Amino acid sequence: MRPAALRGALLGCLYLALLCLGGADKRLRDNHEWKKLIMVQHWPETVCEKIHNDCRDPPDYWTIHGLWPDKSEGCNRSWPFNLEEIKVLTFNYISTADSSHRLSSSPPGLTAGNGFWGGVMKRPLQDTLKMRAYWPDVIHSFPNRSRFWKHEWEKHGTCAAQVDALNSQKKYFGRSLELYRELDLNSVLLKLGIKPSINYYQVADFKDALARVYGVIPKIQCLPPSQDEEVQTIGQIELCLTKQDQQLQNCTEPGEQPSPKQEVWLANGAAESRGLRVCEDGPVFYPPPKKTKP
C-alpha cells in the first residue's frame, strides 16, 4: 500500500474510533442523567419478613433505605466507600438544616427501653439522630453494619454527587439524615392515626393521608402476598424531591404509571422475584413488630 493510501486508511480508522468513543461517552452520560431524588424509607418488620436472614428485634419505626436519584446508578465506580469519612455521623449527628422546614413538631425518636410507638421521645432529635439508629442495616449482624451504607453510596450516592449539596460521602449521608428529620414520616403517620395493627388498612388510607400532609403524590411499595397470606404487606414509602434544592414534588403525575418494581436490599444487594412492588389498590397489612428472643 502506498504511504498516502496508508495514511488515509489510518486516518479513517482513527475517525471511526473517535465516533465510537463519542457514542459510548454519550450513552454513558445518558445512563447517568437524572431529574429528581427519591427519599426512600422502609418498614423494618416487612424487610425482615421478606429476608428471613438474621434479623433480630428490628426497629419499630420507619428507617432510611436510601436517597436515590431516579434512573441512574453506579455513576462513579472509582469513588469507593470510606467509612472514616462519615464516622462523625455514626456516633452523634447534629443537623444544620433550617428547622422551619420541619413538617411536624414531634420528631421520631427512641427512649430507653421503649420504641417510637410506645411513648414520647425524651431527648431532642438532634441528640439522637445517628446513622446506626435511623439508617440501620436490619438484615445483617453487627460486623456487617456498614455494608448497607457502602451499597447505597456506590449505587446511588456516586450519582447524587452531581449536586453540590451531596458531592461527598459526608454531605450525602448527612443530607439524607436531615431529610429524614424534616419529613418526619413516623410522627406524621402516628398523628394521622395510622400505626401498625393486626387489622387491615386500605392503600388509599396511606396515599390520601400522606398527600394531604405533604402536598405531593408519594409512591408506596408493598410485599405481594405469599400463598399463605391474604393481603399485601406495606414495606416502603417513597417521597420525591427536586434535584437541586430537595423540595418535595410528586413521585408520579396524575395518570402516570409508576415503575412497578423496586429494589430490596439483600445480602448481595440484588432483588428477588417476590420483591417490593407498587401497592395495588385494596387492603394492606401494616405489621406490628414482633419481638424475638435473644
CSV table of C-alpha atoms in Angstrom, one decimal:
chain,number,residue,atom,x,y,z
A,1,MET,CA,0.0,0.0,0.0
A,2,ARG,CA,1.3,3.4,-0.9
A,3,PRO,CA,2.2,5.8,2.0
A,4,ALA,CA,-0.6,8.2,1.1
A,5,ALA,CA,-3.2,5.4,1.0
A,6,LEU,CA,-1.8,4.0,4.3
A,7,ARG,CA,-2.2,7.4,5.9
A,8,GLY,CA,-5.7,7.7,4.6
A,9,ALA,CA,-6.6,4.3,5.9
A,10,LEU,CA,-5.2,5.1,9.4
A,11,LEU,CA,-7.0,8.4,9.5
A,12,GLY,CA,-10.2,6.7,8.6
A,13,CYS,CA,-9.8,4.1,11.3
A,14,LEU,CA,-9.0,6.9,13.8
A,15,TYR,CA,-12.1,8.8,12.8
A,16,LEU,CA,-14.3,5.7,13.2
A,17,ALA,CA,-12.7,5.1,16.6
A,18,LEU,CA,-13.4,8.6,17.7
A,19,LEU,CA,-17.0,8.3,16.6
A,20,CYS,CA,-17.4,5.1,18.6
A,21,LEU,CA,-15.8,6.6,21.6
A,22,GLY,CA,-18.1,9.7,21.3
A,23,GLY,CA,-21.2,7.5,21.0
A,24,ALA,CA,-20.1,5.4,24.1
A,25,ASP,CA,-19.4,8.6,26.0
A,26,LYS,CA,-22.9,9.9,25.2
A,27,ARG,CA,-24.5,6.6,26.2
A,28,LEU,CA,-22.6,6.8,29.5
A,29,ARG,CA,-23.8,10.3,30.1
A,30,ASP,CA,-27.3,9.4,29.2
A,31,ASN,CA,-27.2,6.5,31.7
A,32,HIS,CA,-26.1,8.8,34.4
A,33,GLU,CA,-28.7,11.6,33.8
A,34,TRP,CA,-31.3,12.0,36.4
A,35,LYS,CA,-34.0,14.5,37.2
A,36,LYS,CA,-35.2,14.0,40.8
A,37,LEU,CA,-34.3,12.5,44.1
A,38,ILE,CA,-36.3,9.8,46.0
A,39,MET,CA,-36.2,9.7,49.8
A,40,VAL,CA,-36.9,6.0,50.5
A,41,GLN,CA,-37.9,4.8,53.9
A,42,HIS,CA,-38.8,1.2,54.7
A,43,TRP,CA,-40.7,-0.7,57.4
A,44,PRO,CA,-38.1,-3.0,59.1
A,45,GLU,CA,-40.7,-5.6,60.1
A,46,THR,CA,-41.6,-6.2,56.5
A,47,VAL,CA,-38.0,-6.2,55.4
A,48,CYS,CA,-37.3,-8.9,57.9
A,49,GLU,CA,-40.4,-10.8,56.9
A,50,LYS,CA,-39.1,-10.9,53.3
A,51,ILE,CA,-35.5,-11.8,54.0
A,52,HIS,CA,-35.7,-14.3,56.9
A,53,ASN,CA,-32.0,-13.9,57.4
A,54,ASP,CA,-30.6,-12.9,60.8
A,55,CYS,CA,-33.0,-10.0,61.6
A,56,ARG,CA,-33.4,-9.7,65.3
A,57,ASP,CA,-35.6,-7.1,67.1
A,58,PRO,CA,-35.8,-4.8,64.1
A,59,PRO,CA,-36.6,-1.1,64.8
A,60,ASP,CA,-40.2,-0.4,65.4
A,61,TYR,CA,-40.1,2.8,63.4
A,62,TRP,CA,-39.6,3.7,59.8
A,63,THR,CA,-35.9,3.8,58.8
A,64,ILE,CA,-33.9,5.1,55.9
A,65,HIS,CA,-33.4,2.8,52.9
A,66,GLY,CA,-31.6,5.4,50.8
A,67,LEU,CA,-31.6,8.7,48.9
A,68,TRP,CA,-31.8,7.7,45.2
A,69,PRO,CA,-31.5,9.7,42.0
A,70,ASP,CA,-34.1,8.4,39.6
A,71,LYS,CA,-33.0,6.4,36.6
A,72,SER,CA,-29.3,6.4,37.5
A,73,GLU,CA,-27.0,4.1,39.5
A,74,GLY,CA,-23.3,3.3,39.9
A,75,CYS,CA,-22.1,6.6,38.3
A,76,ASN,CA,-18.5,6.6,39.6
A,77,ARG,CA,-17.0,3.2,40.3
A,78,SER,CA,-13.7,4.8,41.1
A,79,TRP,CA,-15.1,6.5,44.2
A,80,PRO,CA,-15.1,3.8,46.8
A,81,PHE,CA,-17.0,4.0,50.1
A,82,ASN,CA,-14.8,5.1,53.0
A,83,LEU,CA,-16.4,4.7,56.5
A,84,GLU,CA,-13.9,7.1,58.0
A,85,GLU,CA,-15.5,10.0,56.0
A,86,ILE,CA,-18.8,9.5,57.8
A,87,LYS,CA,-17.5,8.4,61.1
A,88,VAL,CA,-18.9,11.5,62.8
A,89,LEU,CA,-22.4,10.7,61.6
A,90,THR,CA,-22.3,7.2,63.0
A,91,PHE,CA,-21.9,8.5,66.6
A,92,ASN,CA,-23.7,11.8,67.1
A,93,TYR,CA,-25.2,13.7,64.2
A,94,ILE,CA,-26.3,17.3,64.8
A,95,SER,CA,-28.4,18.6,61.9
A,96,THR,CA,-27.7,22.1,60.5
A,97,ALA,CA,-30.9,22.1,58.4
A,98,ASP,CA,-33.3,25.1,58.8
A,99,SER,CA,-35.8,24.0,61.4
A,100,SER,CA,-38.5,26.0,59.6
A,101,HIS,CA,-38.7,23.2,57.1
A,102,ARG,CA,-40.0,20.7,59.7
A,103,LEU,CA,-43.4,19.2,58.9
A,104,SER,CA,-44.1,18.1,62.4
A,105,SER,CA,-43.4,19.3,65.9
A,106,SER,CA,-43.0,15.8,67.2
A,107,PRO,CA,-40.0,14.1,65.5
A,108,PRO,CA,-39.4,10.4,65.8
A,109,GLY,CA,-37.1,9.1,68.4
A,110,LEU,CA,-36.3,6.3,70.8
A,111,THR,CA,-36.5,6.3,74.5
A,112,ALA,CA,-34.5,4.0,76.8
A,113,GLY,CA,-36.2,0.6,76.7
A,114,ASN,CA,-39.1,2.0,74.7
A,115,GLY,CA,-39.7,2.3,71.0
A,116,PHE,CA,-41.3,5.1,69.0
A,117,TRP,CA,-44.7,3.6,69.0
A,118,GLY,CA,-44.7,3.2,72.8
A,119,GLY,CA,-44.3,6.7,74.1
A,120,VAL,CA,-42.9,10.2,73.9
A,121,MET,CA,-39.4,11.0,72.9
A,122,LYS,CA,-37.4,12.2,76.0
A,123,ARG,CA,-34.5,13.8,74.2
A,124,PRO,CA,-34.3,16.2,71.3
A,125,LEU,CA,-33.9,14.6,67.9
A,126,GLN,CA,-30.6,16.4,67.4
A,127,ASP,CA,-29.1,14.4,70.3
A,128,THR,CA,-30.3,11.1,69.0
A,129,LEU,CA,-30.1,11.3,65.2
A,130,LYS,CA,-27.5,8.7,64.4
A,131,MET,CA,-26.7,6.6,61.4
A,132,ARG,CA,-26.9,3.4,63.4
A,133,ALA,CA,-30.4,4.3,64.7
A,134,TYR,CA,-32.0,5.8,61.6
A,135,TRP,CA,-30.2,4.2,58.7
A,136,PRO,CA,-29.6,0.7,60.1
A,137,ASP,CA,-28.9,-2.5,58.2
A,138,VAL,CA,-31.7,-4.5,59.8
A,139,ILE,CA,-30.7,-7.6,57.7
A,140,HIS,CA,-27.2,-8.3,58.7
A,141,SER,CA,-25.5,-8.8,62.0
A,142,PHE,CA,-23.3,-6.1,63.7
A,143,PRO,CA,-20.0,-6.8,61.9
A,144,ASN,CA,-21.6,-6.1,58.5
A,145,ARG,CA,-23.5,-3.0,59.5
A,146,SER,CA,-21.6,-0.6,57.2
A,147,ARG,CA,-22.1,-2.9,54.3
A,148,PHE,CA,-25.5,-1.4,53.7
A,149,TRP,CA,-24.1,2.2,53.6
A,150,LYS,CA,-21.4,1.0,51.2
A,151,HIS,CA,-24.0,-0.4,48.9
A,152,GLU,CA,-26.1,2.8,49.0
A,153,TRP,CA,-23.1,5.1,48.4
A,154,GLU,CA,-21.7,3.1,45.5
A,155,LYS,CA,-25.0,2.6,43.8
A,156,HIS,CA,-26.8,5.8,44.5
A,157,GLY,CA,-24.6,8.3,46.3
A,158,THR,CA,-22.0,8.4,43.5
A,159,CYS,CA,-24.8,9.6,41.2
A,160,ALA,CA,-26.3,12.0,43.7
A,161,ALA,CA,-22.9,13.6,44.0
A,162,GLN,CA,-23.7,15.6,40.8
A,163,VAL,CA,-25.4,18.0,43.1
A,164,ASP,CA,-23.2,20.3,45.2
A,165,ALA,CA,-25.1,19.7,48.4
A,166,LEU,CA,-24.4,15.9,48.0
A,167,ASN,CA,-21.0,15.9,46.5
A,168,SER,CA,-19.2,14.0,49.2
A,169,GLN,CA,-20.0,11.0,51.4
A,170,LYS,CA,-20.4,13.2,54.5
A,171,LYS,CA,-22.8,15.5,52.6
A,172,TYR,CA,-24.8,12.7,51.0
A,173,PHE,CA,-25.4,10.8,54.2
A,174,GLY,CA,-25.7,13.9,56.3
A,175,ARG,CA,-28.3,15.5,54.0
A,176,SER,CA,-30.2,12.2,53.9
A,177,LEU,CA,-30.5,12.3,57.7
A,178,GLU,CA,-31.6,15.9,57.5
A,179,LEU,CA,-34.4,15.0,55.1
A,180,TYR,CA,-35.4,12.1,57.4
A,181,ARG,CA,-35.8,14.6,60.2
A,182,GLU,CA,-37.6,17.2,58.1
A,183,LEU,CA,-40.1,14.8,56.6
A,184,ASP,CA,-40.7,13.2,60.0
A,185,LEU,CA,-42.7,10.3,58.5
A,186,ASN,CA,-43.1,8.4,61.8
A,187,SER,CA,-44.8,11.3,63.5
A,188,VAL,CA,-46.9,12.1,60.5
A,189,LEU,CA,-48.3,8.6,60.3
A,190,LEU,CA,-48.9,8.4,64.0
A,191,LYS,CA,-50.7,11.8,64.1
A,192,LEU,CA,-52.9,10.6,61.3
A,193,GLY,CA,-53.9,7.6,63.3
A,194,ILE,CA,-52.0,5.2,61.0
A,195,LYS,CA,-50.0,2.8,63.1
A,196,PRO,CA,-49.1,-0.9,63.0
A,197,SER,CA,-52.2,-3.1,63.5
A,198,ILE,CA,-53.4,-6.6,63.2
A,199,ASN,CA,-56.4,-5.1,61.3
A,200,TYR,CA,-56.0,-4.2,57.6
A,201,TYR,CA,-55.8,-0.7,56.2
A,202,GLN,CA,-56.7,0.4,52.7
A,203,VAL,CA,-53.8,1.5,50.5
A,204,ALA,CA,-55.8,4.7,49.9
A,205,ASP,CA,-55.6,5.4,53.6
A,206,PHE,CA,-51.8,5.8,53.3
A,207,LYS,CA,-51.9,7.6,49.9
A,208,ASP,CA,-54.6,10.1,50.8
A,209,ALA,CA,-53.2,10.9,54.3
A,210,LEU,CA,-49.6,11.4,53.0
A,211,ALA,CA,-50.7,13.5,50.1
A,212,ARG,CA,-52.8,15.7,52.4
A,213,VAL,CA,-49.9,16.3,54.8
A,214,TYR,CA,-47.0,16.6,52.3
A,215,GLY,CA,-49.0,18.1,49.4
A,216,VAL,CA,-47.5,15.7,46.9
A,217,ILE,CA,-48.2,12.2,45.5
A,218,PRO,CA,-46.0,9.6,47.2
A,219,LYS,CA,-45.1,6.1,45.9
A,220,ILE,CA,-46.0,3.2,48.3
A,221,GLN,CA,-44.4,-0.2,47.8
A,222,CYS,CA,-45.8,-3.4,49.1
A,223,LEU,CA,-44.7,-7.0,49.5
A,224,PRO,CA,-47.1,-9.2,47.5
A,225,PRO,CA,-48.9,-11.9,49.5
A,226,SER,CA,-47.4,-15.3,49.6
A,227,GLN,CA,-49.5,-18.4,49.2
A,228,ASP,CA,-50.4,-18.5,52.9
A,229,GLU,CA,-51.2,-14.8,53.2
A,230,GLU,CA,-54.4,-12.9,52.4
A,231,VAL,CA,-53.2,-9.4,51.5
A,232,GLN,CA,-50.1,-7.4,50.5
A,233,THR,CA,-47.9,-6.0,53.2
A,234,ILE,CA,-46.7,-2.4,53.3
A,235,GLY,CA,-42.9,-2.2,53.0
A,236,GLN,CA,-41.7,1.1,51.7
A,237,ILE,CA,-42.7,4.7,51.3
A,238,GLU,CA,-41.0,7.0,48.8
A,239,LEU,CA,-41.2,10.8,48.8
A,240,CYS,CA,-39.7,12.5,45.8
A,241,LEU,CA,-37.6,15.7,45.8
A,242,THR,CA,-36.3,18.2,43.3
A,243,LYS,CA,-32.8,17.7,42.2
A,244,GLN,CA,-31.0,20.9,43.2
A,245,ASP,CA,-32.8,22.1,46.3
A,246,GLN,CA,-34.5,18.9,47.6
A,247,GLN,CA,-38.0,20.3,47.7
A,248,LEU,CA,-41.0,17.9,47.7
A,249,GLN,CA,-42.5,17.1,44.3
A,250,ASN,CA,-44.9,14.4,43.0
A,251,CYS,CA,-43.4,11.0,42.5
A,252,THR,CA,-45.9,10.4,39.7
A,253,GLU,CA,-48.1,12.9,38.0
A,254,PRO,CA,-51.9,12.2,37.8
A,255,GLY,CA,-52.5,9.5,35.2
A,256,GLU,CA,-48.8,8.5,35.1
A,257,GLN,CA,-48.0,4.9,35.8
A,258,PRO,CA,-45.1,4.4,38.4
A,259,SER,CA,-42.4,1.8,37.7
A,260,PRO,CA,-43.9,-1.4,39.1
A,261,LYS,CA,-40.9,-2.9,41.0
A,262,GLN,CA,-38.3,-1.6,43.4
A,263,GLU,CA,-35.1,-3.0,44.8
A,264,VAL,CA,-34.9,-4.7,48.1
A,265,TRP,CA,-31.6,-4.7,50.0
A,266,LEU,CA,-30.4,-8.3,50.3
A,267,ALA,CA,-27.2,-10.0,51.2
A,268,ASN,CA,-25.9,-9.5,47.7
A,269,GLY,CA,-27.7,-6.2,47.0
A,270,ALA,CA,-30.0,-7.8,44.5
A,271,ALA,CA,-33.7,-8.1,44.2
A,272,GLU,CA,-35.7,-11.3,44.3
A,273,SER,CA,-38.8,-12.2,42.3
A,274,ARG,CA,-41.0,-11.6,45.3
A,275,GLY,CA,-39.7,-8.1,45.8
A,276,LEU,CA,-41.4,-4.9,46.8
A,277,ARG,CA,-43.9,-3.6,44.1
A,278,VAL,CA,-46.1,-0.6,43.8
A,279,CYS,CA,-49.1,-1.4,46.1
A,280,GLU,CA,-52.3,-2.4,44.5
A,281,ASP,CA,-55.5,-0.6,45.5
A,282,GLY,CA,-57.2,-2.5,48.2
A,283,PRO,CA,-56.4,-3.9,51.7
A,284,VAL,CA,-52.9,-3.8,53.1
A,285,PHE,CA,-51.3,-5.2,56.2
A,286,TYR,CA,-49.1,-2.9,58.3
A,287,PRO,CA,-47.5,-5.5,60.6
A,288,PRO,CA,-46.8,-4.7,64.2
A,289,PRO,CA,-43.2,-5.5,65.3
A,290,LYS,CA,-42.6,-9.0,66.6
A,291,LYS,CA,-40.0,-9.1,69.4
A,292,THR,CA,-37.7,-12.1,69.2
A,293,LYS,CA,-35.8,-13.8,72.0
A,294,PRO,CA,-32.1,-13.1,72.1
